[in-house]
mmCIF file with all atom_site columns, C-alpha atoms in Angstrom:
data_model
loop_
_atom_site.group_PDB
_atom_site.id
_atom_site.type_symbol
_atom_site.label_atom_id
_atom_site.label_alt_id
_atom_site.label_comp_id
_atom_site.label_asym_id
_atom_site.label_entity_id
_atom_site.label_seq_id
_atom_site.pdbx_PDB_ins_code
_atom_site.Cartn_x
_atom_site.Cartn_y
_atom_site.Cartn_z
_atom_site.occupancy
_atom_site.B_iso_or_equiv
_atom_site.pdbx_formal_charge
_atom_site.auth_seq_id
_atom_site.auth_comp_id
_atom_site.auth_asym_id
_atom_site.auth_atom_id
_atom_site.pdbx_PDB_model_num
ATOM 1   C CA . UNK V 1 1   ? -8.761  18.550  6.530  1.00 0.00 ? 100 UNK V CA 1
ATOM 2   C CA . UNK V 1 2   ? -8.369  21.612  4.115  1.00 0.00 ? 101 UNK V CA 1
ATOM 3   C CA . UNK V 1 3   ? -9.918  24.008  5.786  1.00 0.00 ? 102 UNK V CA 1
ATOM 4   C CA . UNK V 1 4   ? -6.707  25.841  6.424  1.00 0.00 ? 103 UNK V CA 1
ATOM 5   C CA . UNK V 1 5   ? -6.763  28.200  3.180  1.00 0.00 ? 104 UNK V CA 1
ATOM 6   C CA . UNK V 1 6   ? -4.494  28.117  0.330  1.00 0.00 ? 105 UNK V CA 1
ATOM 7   C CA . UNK V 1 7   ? -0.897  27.705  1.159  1.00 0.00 ? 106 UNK V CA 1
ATOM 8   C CA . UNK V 1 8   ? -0.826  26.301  4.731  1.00 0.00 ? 107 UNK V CA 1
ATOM 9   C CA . UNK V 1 9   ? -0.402  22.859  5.592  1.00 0.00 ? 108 UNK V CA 1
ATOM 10  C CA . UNK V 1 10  ? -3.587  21.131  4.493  1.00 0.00 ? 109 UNK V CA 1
ATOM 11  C CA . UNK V 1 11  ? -2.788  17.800  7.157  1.00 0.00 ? 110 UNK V CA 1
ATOM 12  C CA . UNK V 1 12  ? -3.760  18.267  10.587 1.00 0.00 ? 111 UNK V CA 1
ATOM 13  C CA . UNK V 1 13  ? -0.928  16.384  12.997 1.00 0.00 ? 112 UNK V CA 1
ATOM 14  C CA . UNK V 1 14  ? -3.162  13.559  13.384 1.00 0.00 ? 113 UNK V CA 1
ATOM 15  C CA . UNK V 1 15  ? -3.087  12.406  9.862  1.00 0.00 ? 114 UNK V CA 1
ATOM 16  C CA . UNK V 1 16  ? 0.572   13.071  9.563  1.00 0.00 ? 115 UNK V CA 1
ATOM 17  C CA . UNK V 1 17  ? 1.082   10.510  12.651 1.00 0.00 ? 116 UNK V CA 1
ATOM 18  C CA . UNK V 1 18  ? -1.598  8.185   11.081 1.00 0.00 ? 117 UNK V CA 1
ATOM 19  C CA . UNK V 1 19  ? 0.258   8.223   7.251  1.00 0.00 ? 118 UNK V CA 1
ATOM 20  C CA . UNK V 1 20  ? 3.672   7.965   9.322  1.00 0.00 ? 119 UNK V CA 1
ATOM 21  C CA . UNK V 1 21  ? 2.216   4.746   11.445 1.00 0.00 ? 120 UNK V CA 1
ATOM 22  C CA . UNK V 1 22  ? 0.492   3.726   7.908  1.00 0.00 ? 121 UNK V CA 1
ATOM 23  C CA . UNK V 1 23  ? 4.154   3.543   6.328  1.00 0.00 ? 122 UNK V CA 1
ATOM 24  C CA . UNK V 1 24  ? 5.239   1.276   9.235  1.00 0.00 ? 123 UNK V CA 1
ATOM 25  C CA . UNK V 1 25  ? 2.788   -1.038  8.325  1.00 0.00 ? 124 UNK V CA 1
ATOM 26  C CA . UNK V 1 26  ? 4.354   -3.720  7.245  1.00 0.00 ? 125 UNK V CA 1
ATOM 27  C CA . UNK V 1 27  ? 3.957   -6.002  10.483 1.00 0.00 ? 126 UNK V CA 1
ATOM 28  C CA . UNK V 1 28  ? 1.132   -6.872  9.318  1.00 0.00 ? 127 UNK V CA 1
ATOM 29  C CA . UNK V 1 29  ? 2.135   -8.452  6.273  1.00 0.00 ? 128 UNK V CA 1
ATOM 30  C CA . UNK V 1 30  ? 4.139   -11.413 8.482  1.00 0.00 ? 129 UNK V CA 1
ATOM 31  C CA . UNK V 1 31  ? 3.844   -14.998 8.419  1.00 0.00 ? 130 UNK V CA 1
ATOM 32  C CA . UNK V 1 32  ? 3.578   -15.476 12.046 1.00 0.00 ? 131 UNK V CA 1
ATOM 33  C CA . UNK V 1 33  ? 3.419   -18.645 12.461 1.00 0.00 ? 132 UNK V CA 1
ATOM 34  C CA . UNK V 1 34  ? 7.001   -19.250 10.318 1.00 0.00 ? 133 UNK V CA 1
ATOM 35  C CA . UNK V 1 35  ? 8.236   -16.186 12.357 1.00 0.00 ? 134 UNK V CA 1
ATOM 36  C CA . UNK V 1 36  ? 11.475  -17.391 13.603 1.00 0.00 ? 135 UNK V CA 1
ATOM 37  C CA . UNK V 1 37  ? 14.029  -15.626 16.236 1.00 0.00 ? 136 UNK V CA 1
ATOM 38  C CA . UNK V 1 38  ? 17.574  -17.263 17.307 1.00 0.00 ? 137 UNK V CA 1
ATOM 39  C CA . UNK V 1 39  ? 19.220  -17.097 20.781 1.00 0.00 ? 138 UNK V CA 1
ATOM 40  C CA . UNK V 1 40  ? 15.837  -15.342 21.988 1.00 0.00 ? 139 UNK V CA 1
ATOM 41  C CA . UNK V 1 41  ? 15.838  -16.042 25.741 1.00 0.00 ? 140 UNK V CA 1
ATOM 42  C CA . UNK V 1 42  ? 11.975  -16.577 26.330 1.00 0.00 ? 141 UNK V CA 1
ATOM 43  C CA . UNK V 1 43  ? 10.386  -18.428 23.371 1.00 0.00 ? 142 UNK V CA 1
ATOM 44  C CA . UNK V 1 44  ? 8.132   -15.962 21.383 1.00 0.00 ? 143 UNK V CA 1
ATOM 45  C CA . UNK V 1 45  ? 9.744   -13.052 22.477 1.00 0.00 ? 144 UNK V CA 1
ATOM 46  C CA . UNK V 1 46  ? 11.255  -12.545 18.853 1.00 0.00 ? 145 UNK V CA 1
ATOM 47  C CA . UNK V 1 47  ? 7.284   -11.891 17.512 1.00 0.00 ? 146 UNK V CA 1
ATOM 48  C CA . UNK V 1 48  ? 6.926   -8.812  20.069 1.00 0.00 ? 147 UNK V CA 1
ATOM 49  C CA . UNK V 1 49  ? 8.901   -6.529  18.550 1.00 0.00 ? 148 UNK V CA 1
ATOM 50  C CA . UNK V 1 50  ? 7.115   -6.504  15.406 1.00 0.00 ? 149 UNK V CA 1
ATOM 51  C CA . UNK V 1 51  ? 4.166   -4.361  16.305 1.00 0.00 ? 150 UNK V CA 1
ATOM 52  C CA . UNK V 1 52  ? 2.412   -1.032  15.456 1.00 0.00 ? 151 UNK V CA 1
ATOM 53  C CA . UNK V 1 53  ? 4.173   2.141   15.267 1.00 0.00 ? 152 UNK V CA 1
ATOM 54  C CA . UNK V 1 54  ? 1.994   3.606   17.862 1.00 0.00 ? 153 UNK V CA 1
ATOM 55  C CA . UNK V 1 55  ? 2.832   0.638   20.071 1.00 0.00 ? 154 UNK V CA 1
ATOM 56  C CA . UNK V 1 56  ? 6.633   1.213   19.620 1.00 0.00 ? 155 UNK V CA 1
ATOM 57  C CA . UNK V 1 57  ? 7.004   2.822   22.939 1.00 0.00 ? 156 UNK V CA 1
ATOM 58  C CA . UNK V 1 58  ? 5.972   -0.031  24.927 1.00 0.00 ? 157 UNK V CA 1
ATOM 59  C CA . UNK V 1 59  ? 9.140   -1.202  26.736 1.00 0.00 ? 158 UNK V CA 1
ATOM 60  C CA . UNK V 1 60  ? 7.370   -4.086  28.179 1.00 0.00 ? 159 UNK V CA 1
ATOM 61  C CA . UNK V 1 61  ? 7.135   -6.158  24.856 1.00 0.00 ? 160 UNK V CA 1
ATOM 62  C CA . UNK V 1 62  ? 11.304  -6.803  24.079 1.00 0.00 ? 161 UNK V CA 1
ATOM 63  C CA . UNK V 1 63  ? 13.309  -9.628  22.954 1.00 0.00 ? 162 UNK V CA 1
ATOM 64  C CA . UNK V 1 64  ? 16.842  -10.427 24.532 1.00 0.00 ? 163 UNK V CA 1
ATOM 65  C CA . UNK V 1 65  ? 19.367  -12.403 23.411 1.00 0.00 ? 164 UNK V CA 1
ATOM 66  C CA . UNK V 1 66  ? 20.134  -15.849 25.784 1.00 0.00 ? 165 UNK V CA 1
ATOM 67  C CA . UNK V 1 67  ? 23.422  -17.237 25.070 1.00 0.00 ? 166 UNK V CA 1
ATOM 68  C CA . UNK V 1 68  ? 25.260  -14.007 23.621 1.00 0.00 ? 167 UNK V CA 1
ATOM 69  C CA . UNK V 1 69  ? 24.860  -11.100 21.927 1.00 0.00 ? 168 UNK V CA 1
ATOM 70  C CA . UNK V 1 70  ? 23.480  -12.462 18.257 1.00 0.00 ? 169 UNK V CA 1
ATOM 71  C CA . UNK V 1 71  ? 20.280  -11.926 17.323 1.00 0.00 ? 170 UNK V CA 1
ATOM 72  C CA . UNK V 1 72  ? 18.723  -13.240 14.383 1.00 0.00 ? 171 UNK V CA 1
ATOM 73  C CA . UNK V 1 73  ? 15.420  -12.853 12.625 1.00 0.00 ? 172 UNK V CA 1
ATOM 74  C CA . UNK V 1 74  ? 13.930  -14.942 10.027 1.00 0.00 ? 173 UNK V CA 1
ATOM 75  C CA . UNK V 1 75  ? 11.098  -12.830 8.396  1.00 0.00 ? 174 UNK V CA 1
ATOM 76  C CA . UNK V 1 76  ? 8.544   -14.731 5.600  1.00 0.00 ? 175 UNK V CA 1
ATOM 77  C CA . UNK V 1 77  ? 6.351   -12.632 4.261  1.00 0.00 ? 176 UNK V CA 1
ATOM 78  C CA . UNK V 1 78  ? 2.488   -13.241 3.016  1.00 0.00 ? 177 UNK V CA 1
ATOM 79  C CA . UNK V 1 79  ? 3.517   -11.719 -0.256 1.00 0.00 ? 178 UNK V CA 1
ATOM 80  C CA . UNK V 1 80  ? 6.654   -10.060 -2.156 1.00 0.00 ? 179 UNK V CA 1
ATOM 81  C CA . UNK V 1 81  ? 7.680   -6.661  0.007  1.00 0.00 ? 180 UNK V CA 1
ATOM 82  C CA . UNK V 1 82  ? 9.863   -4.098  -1.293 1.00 0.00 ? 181 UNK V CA 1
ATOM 83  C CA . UNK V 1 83  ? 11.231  -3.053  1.635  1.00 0.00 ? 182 UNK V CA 1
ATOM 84  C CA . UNK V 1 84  ? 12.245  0.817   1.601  1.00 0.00 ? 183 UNK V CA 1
ATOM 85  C CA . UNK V 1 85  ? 13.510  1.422   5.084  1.00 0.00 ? 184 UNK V CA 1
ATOM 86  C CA . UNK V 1 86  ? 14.068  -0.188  8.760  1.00 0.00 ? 185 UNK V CA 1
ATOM 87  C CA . UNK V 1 87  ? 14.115  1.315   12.571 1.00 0.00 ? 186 UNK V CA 1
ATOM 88  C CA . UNK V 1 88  ? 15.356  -0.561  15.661 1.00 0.00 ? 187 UNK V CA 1
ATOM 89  C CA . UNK V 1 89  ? 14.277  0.840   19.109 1.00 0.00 ? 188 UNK V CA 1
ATOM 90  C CA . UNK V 1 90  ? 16.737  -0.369  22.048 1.00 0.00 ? 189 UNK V CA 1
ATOM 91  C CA . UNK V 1 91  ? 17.302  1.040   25.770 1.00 0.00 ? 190 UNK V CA 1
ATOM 92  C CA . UNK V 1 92  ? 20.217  3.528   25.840 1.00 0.00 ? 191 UNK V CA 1
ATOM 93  C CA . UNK V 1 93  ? 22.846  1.815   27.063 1.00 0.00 ? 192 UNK V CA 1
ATOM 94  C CA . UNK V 1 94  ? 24.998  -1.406  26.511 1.00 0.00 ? 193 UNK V CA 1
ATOM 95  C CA . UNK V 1 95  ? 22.147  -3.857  25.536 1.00 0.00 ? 194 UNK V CA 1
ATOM 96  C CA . UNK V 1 96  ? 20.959  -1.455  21.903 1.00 0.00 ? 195 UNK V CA 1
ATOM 97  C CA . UNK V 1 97  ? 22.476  -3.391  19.074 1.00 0.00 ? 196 UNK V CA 1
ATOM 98  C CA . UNK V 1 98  ? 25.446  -1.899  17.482 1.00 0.00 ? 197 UNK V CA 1
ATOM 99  C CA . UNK V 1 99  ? 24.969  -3.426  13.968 1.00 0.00 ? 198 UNK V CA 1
ATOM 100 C CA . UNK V 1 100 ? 22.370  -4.763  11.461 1.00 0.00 ? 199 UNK V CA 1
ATOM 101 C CA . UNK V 1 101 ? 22.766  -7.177  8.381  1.00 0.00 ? 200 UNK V CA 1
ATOM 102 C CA . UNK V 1 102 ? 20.464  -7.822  6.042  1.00 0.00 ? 201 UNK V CA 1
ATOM 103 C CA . UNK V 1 103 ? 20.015  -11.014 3.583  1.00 0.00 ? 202 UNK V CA 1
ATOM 104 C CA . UNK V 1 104 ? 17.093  -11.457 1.501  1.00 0.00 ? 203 UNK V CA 1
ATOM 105 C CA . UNK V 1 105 ? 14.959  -14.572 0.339  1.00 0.00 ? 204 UNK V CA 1
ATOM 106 C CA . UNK V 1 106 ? 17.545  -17.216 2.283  1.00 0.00 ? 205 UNK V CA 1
ATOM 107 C CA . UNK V 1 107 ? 14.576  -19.370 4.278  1.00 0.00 ? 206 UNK V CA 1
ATOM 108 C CA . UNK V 1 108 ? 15.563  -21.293 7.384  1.00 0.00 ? 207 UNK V CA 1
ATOM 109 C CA . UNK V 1 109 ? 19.173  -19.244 7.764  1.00 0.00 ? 208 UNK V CA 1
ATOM 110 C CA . UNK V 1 110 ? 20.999  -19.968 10.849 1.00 0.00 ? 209 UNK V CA 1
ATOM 111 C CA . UNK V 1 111 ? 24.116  -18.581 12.437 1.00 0.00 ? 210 UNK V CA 1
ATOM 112 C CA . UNK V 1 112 ? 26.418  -20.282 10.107 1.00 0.00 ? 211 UNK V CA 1
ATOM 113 C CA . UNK V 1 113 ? 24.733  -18.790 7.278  1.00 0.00 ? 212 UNK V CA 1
ATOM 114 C CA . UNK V 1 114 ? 25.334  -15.225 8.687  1.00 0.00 ? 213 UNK V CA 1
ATOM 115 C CA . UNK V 1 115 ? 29.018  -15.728 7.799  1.00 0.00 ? 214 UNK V CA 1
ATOM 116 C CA . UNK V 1 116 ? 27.492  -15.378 3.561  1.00 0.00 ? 215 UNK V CA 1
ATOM 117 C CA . UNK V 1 117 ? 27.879  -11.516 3.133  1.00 0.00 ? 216 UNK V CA 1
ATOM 118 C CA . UNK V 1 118 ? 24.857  -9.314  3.713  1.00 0.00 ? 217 UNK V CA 1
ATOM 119 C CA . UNK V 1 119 ? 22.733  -7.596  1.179  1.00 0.00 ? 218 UNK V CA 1
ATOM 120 C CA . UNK V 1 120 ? 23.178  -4.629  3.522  1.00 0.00 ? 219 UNK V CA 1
ATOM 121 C CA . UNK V 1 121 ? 25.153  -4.197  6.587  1.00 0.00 ? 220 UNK V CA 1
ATOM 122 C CA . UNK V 1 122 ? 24.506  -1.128  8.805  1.00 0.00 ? 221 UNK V CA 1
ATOM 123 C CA . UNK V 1 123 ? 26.363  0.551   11.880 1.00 0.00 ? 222 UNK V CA 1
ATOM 124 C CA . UNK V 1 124 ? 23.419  1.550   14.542 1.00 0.00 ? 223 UNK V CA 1
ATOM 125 C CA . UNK V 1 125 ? 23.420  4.406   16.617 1.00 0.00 ? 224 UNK V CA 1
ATOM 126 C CA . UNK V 1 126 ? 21.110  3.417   19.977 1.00 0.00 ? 225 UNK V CA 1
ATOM 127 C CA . UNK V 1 127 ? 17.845  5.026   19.544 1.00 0.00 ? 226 UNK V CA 1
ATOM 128 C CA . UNK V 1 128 ? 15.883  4.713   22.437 1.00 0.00 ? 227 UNK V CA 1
ATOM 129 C CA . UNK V 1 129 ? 13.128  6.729   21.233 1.00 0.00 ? 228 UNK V CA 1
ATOM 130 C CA . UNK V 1 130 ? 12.754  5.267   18.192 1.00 0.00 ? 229 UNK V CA 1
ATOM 131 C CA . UNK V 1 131 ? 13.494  7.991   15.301 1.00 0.00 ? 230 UNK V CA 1
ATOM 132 C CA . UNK V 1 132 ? 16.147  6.704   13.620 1.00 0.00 ? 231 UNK V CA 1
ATOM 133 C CA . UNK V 1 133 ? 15.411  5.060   10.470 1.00 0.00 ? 232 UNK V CA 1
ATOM 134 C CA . UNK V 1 134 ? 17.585  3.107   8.558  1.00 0.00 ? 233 UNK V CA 1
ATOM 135 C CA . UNK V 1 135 ? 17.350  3.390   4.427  1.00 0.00 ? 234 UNK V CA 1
ATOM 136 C CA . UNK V 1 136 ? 17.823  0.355   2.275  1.00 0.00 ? 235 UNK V CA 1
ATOM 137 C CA . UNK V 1 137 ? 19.154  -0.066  -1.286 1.00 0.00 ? 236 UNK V CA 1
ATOM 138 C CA . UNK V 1 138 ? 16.141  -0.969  -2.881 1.00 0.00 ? 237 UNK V CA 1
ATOM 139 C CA . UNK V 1 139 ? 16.833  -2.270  -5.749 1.00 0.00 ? 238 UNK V CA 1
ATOM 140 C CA . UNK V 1 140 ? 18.306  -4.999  -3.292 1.00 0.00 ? 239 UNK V CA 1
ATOM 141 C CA . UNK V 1 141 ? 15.065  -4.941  -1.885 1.00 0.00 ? 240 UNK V CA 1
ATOM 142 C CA . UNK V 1 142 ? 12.592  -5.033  -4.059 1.00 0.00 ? 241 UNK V CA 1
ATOM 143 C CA . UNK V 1 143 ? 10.964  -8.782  -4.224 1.00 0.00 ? 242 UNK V CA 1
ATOM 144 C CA . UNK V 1 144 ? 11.600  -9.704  -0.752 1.00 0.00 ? 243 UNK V CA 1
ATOM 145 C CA . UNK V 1 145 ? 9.769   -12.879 0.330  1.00 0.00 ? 244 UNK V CA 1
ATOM 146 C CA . UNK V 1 146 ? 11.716  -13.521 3.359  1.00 0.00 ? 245 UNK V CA 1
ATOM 147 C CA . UNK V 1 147 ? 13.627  -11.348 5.247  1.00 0.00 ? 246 UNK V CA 1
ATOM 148 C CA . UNK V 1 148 ? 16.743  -12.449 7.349  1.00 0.00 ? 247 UNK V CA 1
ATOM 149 C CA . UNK V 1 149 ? 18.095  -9.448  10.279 1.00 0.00 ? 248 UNK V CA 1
ATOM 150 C CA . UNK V 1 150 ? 21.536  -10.327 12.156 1.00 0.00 ? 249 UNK V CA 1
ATOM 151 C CA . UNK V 1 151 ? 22.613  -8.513  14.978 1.00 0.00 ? 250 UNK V CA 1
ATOM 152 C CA . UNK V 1 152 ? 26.179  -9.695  15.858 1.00 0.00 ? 251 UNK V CA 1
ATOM 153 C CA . UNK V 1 153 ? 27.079  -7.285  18.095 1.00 0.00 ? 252 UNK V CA 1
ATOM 154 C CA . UNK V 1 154 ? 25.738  -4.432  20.673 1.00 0.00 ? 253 UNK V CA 1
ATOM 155 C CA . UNK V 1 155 ? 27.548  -1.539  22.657 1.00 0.00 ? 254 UNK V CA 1
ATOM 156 C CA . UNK V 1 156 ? 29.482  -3.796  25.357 1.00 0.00 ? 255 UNK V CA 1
ATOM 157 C CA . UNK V 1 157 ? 26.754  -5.793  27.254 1.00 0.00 ? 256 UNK V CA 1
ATOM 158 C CA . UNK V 1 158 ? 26.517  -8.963  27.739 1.00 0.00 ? 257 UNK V CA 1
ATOM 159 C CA . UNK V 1 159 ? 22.962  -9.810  25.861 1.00 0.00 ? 258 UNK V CA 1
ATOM 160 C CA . UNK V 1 160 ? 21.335  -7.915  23.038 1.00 0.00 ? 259 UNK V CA 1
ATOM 161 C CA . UNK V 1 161 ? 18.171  -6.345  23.873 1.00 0.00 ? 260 UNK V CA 1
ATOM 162 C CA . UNK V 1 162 ? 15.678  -4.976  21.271 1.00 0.00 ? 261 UNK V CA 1
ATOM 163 C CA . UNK V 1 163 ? 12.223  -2.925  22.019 1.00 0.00 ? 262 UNK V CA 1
ATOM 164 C CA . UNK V 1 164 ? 11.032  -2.887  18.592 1.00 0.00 ? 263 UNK V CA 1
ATOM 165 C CA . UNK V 1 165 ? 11.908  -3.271  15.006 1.00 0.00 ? 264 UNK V CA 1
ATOM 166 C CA . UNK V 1 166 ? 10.168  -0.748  11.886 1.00 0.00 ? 265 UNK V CA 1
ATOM 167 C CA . UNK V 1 167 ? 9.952   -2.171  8.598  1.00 0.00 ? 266 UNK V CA 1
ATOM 168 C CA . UNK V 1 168 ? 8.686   0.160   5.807  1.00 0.00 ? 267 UNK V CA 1
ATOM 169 C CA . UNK V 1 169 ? 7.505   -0.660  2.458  1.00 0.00 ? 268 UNK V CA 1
ATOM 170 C CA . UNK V 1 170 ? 5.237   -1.906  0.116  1.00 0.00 ? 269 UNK V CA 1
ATOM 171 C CA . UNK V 1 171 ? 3.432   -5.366  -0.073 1.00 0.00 ? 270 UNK V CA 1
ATOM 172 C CA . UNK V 1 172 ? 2.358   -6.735  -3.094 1.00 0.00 ? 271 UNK V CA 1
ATOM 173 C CA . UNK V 1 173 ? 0.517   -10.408 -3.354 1.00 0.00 ? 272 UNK V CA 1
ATOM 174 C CA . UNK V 1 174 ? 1.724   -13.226 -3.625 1.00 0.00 ? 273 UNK V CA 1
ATOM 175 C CA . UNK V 1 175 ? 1.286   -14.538 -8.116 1.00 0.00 ? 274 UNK V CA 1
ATOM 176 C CA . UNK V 1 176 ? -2.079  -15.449 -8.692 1.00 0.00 ? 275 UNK V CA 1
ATOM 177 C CA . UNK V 1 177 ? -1.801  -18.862 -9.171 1.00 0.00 ? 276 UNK V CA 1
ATOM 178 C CA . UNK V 1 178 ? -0.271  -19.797 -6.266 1.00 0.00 ? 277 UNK V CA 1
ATOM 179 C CA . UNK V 1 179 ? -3.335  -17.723 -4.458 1.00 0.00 ? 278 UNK V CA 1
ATOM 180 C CA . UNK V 1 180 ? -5.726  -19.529 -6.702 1.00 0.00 ? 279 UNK V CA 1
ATOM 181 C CA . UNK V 1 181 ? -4.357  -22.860 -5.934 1.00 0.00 ? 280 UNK V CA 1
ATOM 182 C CA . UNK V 1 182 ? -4.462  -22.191 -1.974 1.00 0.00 ? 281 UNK V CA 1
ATOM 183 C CA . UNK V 1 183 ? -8.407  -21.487 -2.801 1.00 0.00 ? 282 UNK V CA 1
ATOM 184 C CA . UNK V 1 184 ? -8.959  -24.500 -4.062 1.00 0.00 ? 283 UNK V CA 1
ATOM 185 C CA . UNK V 1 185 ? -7.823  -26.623 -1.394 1.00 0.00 ? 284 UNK V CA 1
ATOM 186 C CA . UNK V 1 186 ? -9.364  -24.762 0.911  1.00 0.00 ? 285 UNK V CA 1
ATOM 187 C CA . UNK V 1 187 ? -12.764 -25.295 -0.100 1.00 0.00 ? 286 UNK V CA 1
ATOM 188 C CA . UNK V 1 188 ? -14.819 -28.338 -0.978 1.00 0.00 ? 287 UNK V CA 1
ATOM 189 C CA . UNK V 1 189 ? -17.161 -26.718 -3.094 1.00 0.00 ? 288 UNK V CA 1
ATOM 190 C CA . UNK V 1 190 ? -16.388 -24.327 -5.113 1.00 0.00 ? 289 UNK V CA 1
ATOM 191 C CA . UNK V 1 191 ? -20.031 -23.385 -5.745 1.00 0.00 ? 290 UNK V CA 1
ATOM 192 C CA . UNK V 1 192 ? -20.073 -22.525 -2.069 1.00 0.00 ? 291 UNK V CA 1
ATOM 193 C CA . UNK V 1 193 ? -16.881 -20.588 -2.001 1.00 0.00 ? 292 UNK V CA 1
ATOM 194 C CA . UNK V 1 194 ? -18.117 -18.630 -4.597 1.00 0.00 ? 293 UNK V CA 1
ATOM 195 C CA . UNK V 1 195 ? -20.373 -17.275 -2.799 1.00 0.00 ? 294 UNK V CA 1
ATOM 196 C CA . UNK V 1 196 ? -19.080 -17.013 0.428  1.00 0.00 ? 295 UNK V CA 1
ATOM 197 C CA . UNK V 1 197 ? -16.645 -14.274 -1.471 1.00 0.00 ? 296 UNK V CA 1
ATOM 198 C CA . UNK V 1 198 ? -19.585 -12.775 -2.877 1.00 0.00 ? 297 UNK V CA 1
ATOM 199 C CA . UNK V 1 199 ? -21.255 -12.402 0.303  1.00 0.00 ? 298 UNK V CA 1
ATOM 200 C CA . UNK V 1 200 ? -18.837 -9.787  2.621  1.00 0.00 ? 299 UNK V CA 1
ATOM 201 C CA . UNK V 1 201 ? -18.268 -7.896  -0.670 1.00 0.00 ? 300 UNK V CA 1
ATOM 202 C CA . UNK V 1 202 ? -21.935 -7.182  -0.274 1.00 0.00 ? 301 UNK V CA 1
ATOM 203 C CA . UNK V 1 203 ? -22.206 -6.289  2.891  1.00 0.00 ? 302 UNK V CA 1
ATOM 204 C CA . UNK V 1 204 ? -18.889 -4.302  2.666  1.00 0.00 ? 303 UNK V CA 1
ATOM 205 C CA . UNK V 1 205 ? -20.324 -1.722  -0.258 1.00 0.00 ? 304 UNK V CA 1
ATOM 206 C CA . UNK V 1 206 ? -23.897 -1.272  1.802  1.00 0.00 ? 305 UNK V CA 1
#
């Protein structure tokens, strides 16, 4: 990757696009089984717009809103995040949601909760492309556990439709004794579970 000689770039575009997809990696770090979406119109839909950043342009994976135009996302997290920025991919026209609230660590919220103020509110421009990204304050945003996203509104349509949402941050784990506790359970003996853990480290150096 440096073979370029001093003073020119040193990253080819391939490893720009793979740090760039590597900042967007936060999908990963959802509980998705306590994923929850309200006023989705097909059950699960919600989950599909949490994906890879290469995947992003895959209209086919959406979520639309059933009843009206509210949307609204209840994120846990395996671990604490500190969330540093957001992007939300719609079509370009009526359906692309028009704003985004934020609320942090408030499990299980539902619509009436929305009317609590946000953490952060934010006016969206429709990005059908995807290259819009959204900064948070975060110091508001820093030991997130579970993240709530409302969309009240969109640009005049009658449902909310949304192609895919970016989170970017950092994940740390969960404290250690609620980890170690969780271990525990899950095994019956801990002399085997010892080295089970051994074992892929093993094969993982070799």
């Amino acid at each position: 990757a440096q073979g370029h000689g001093p003073g020119r770039c040193r990253c080819c575009c391939g490893e720009e696009a793979a740090e760039r997809g590597a900042a967007w990696a936060l999908y990963l770090r959802i509980d998705r089984q306590r994923l929850q979406c309200l006023n989705e119109r097909r059950e699960g839909s919600g989950a599909l717009v949490f994906r890879a950043w290469e995947e992003r342009g895959d209209r086919a994976k959406f979520v639309e809103s059933d009843d009206d135009e509210e949307l609204l996302f209840n994120i846990p997290f395996t671990g604490s995040v500190k969330l540093k920025g957001v992007l939300v991919m719609g079509e370009d026209d009526g359906t692309h949601p028009a704003e985004m609230r934020l609320f942090r660590n408030i499990p299980h919220m539902s619509f009436d909760d929305t009317a609590r103020e946000a953490e952060q509110t934010f006016s969206l421009n429709r990005d059908p492309l995807g290259e819009l990204e959204y900064p948070t304050k975060i110091a508001r945003f820093s030991n997130v556990y579970h993240l709530s996203m409302h969309f009240p509104k969109n640009f005049g349509a009658e449902t909310t439709k949304i192609i895919y949402i970016g989170l970017k941050g950092e994940w740390a784990e969960a404290h250690r004794h609620e980890v170690t506790i969780c271990n525990y359970e899950a095994s019956a003996n801990p002399a085997d579970h010892r080295l089970e853990q051994i074992t892929p480290q093993t094969h993982f150096i070799s």
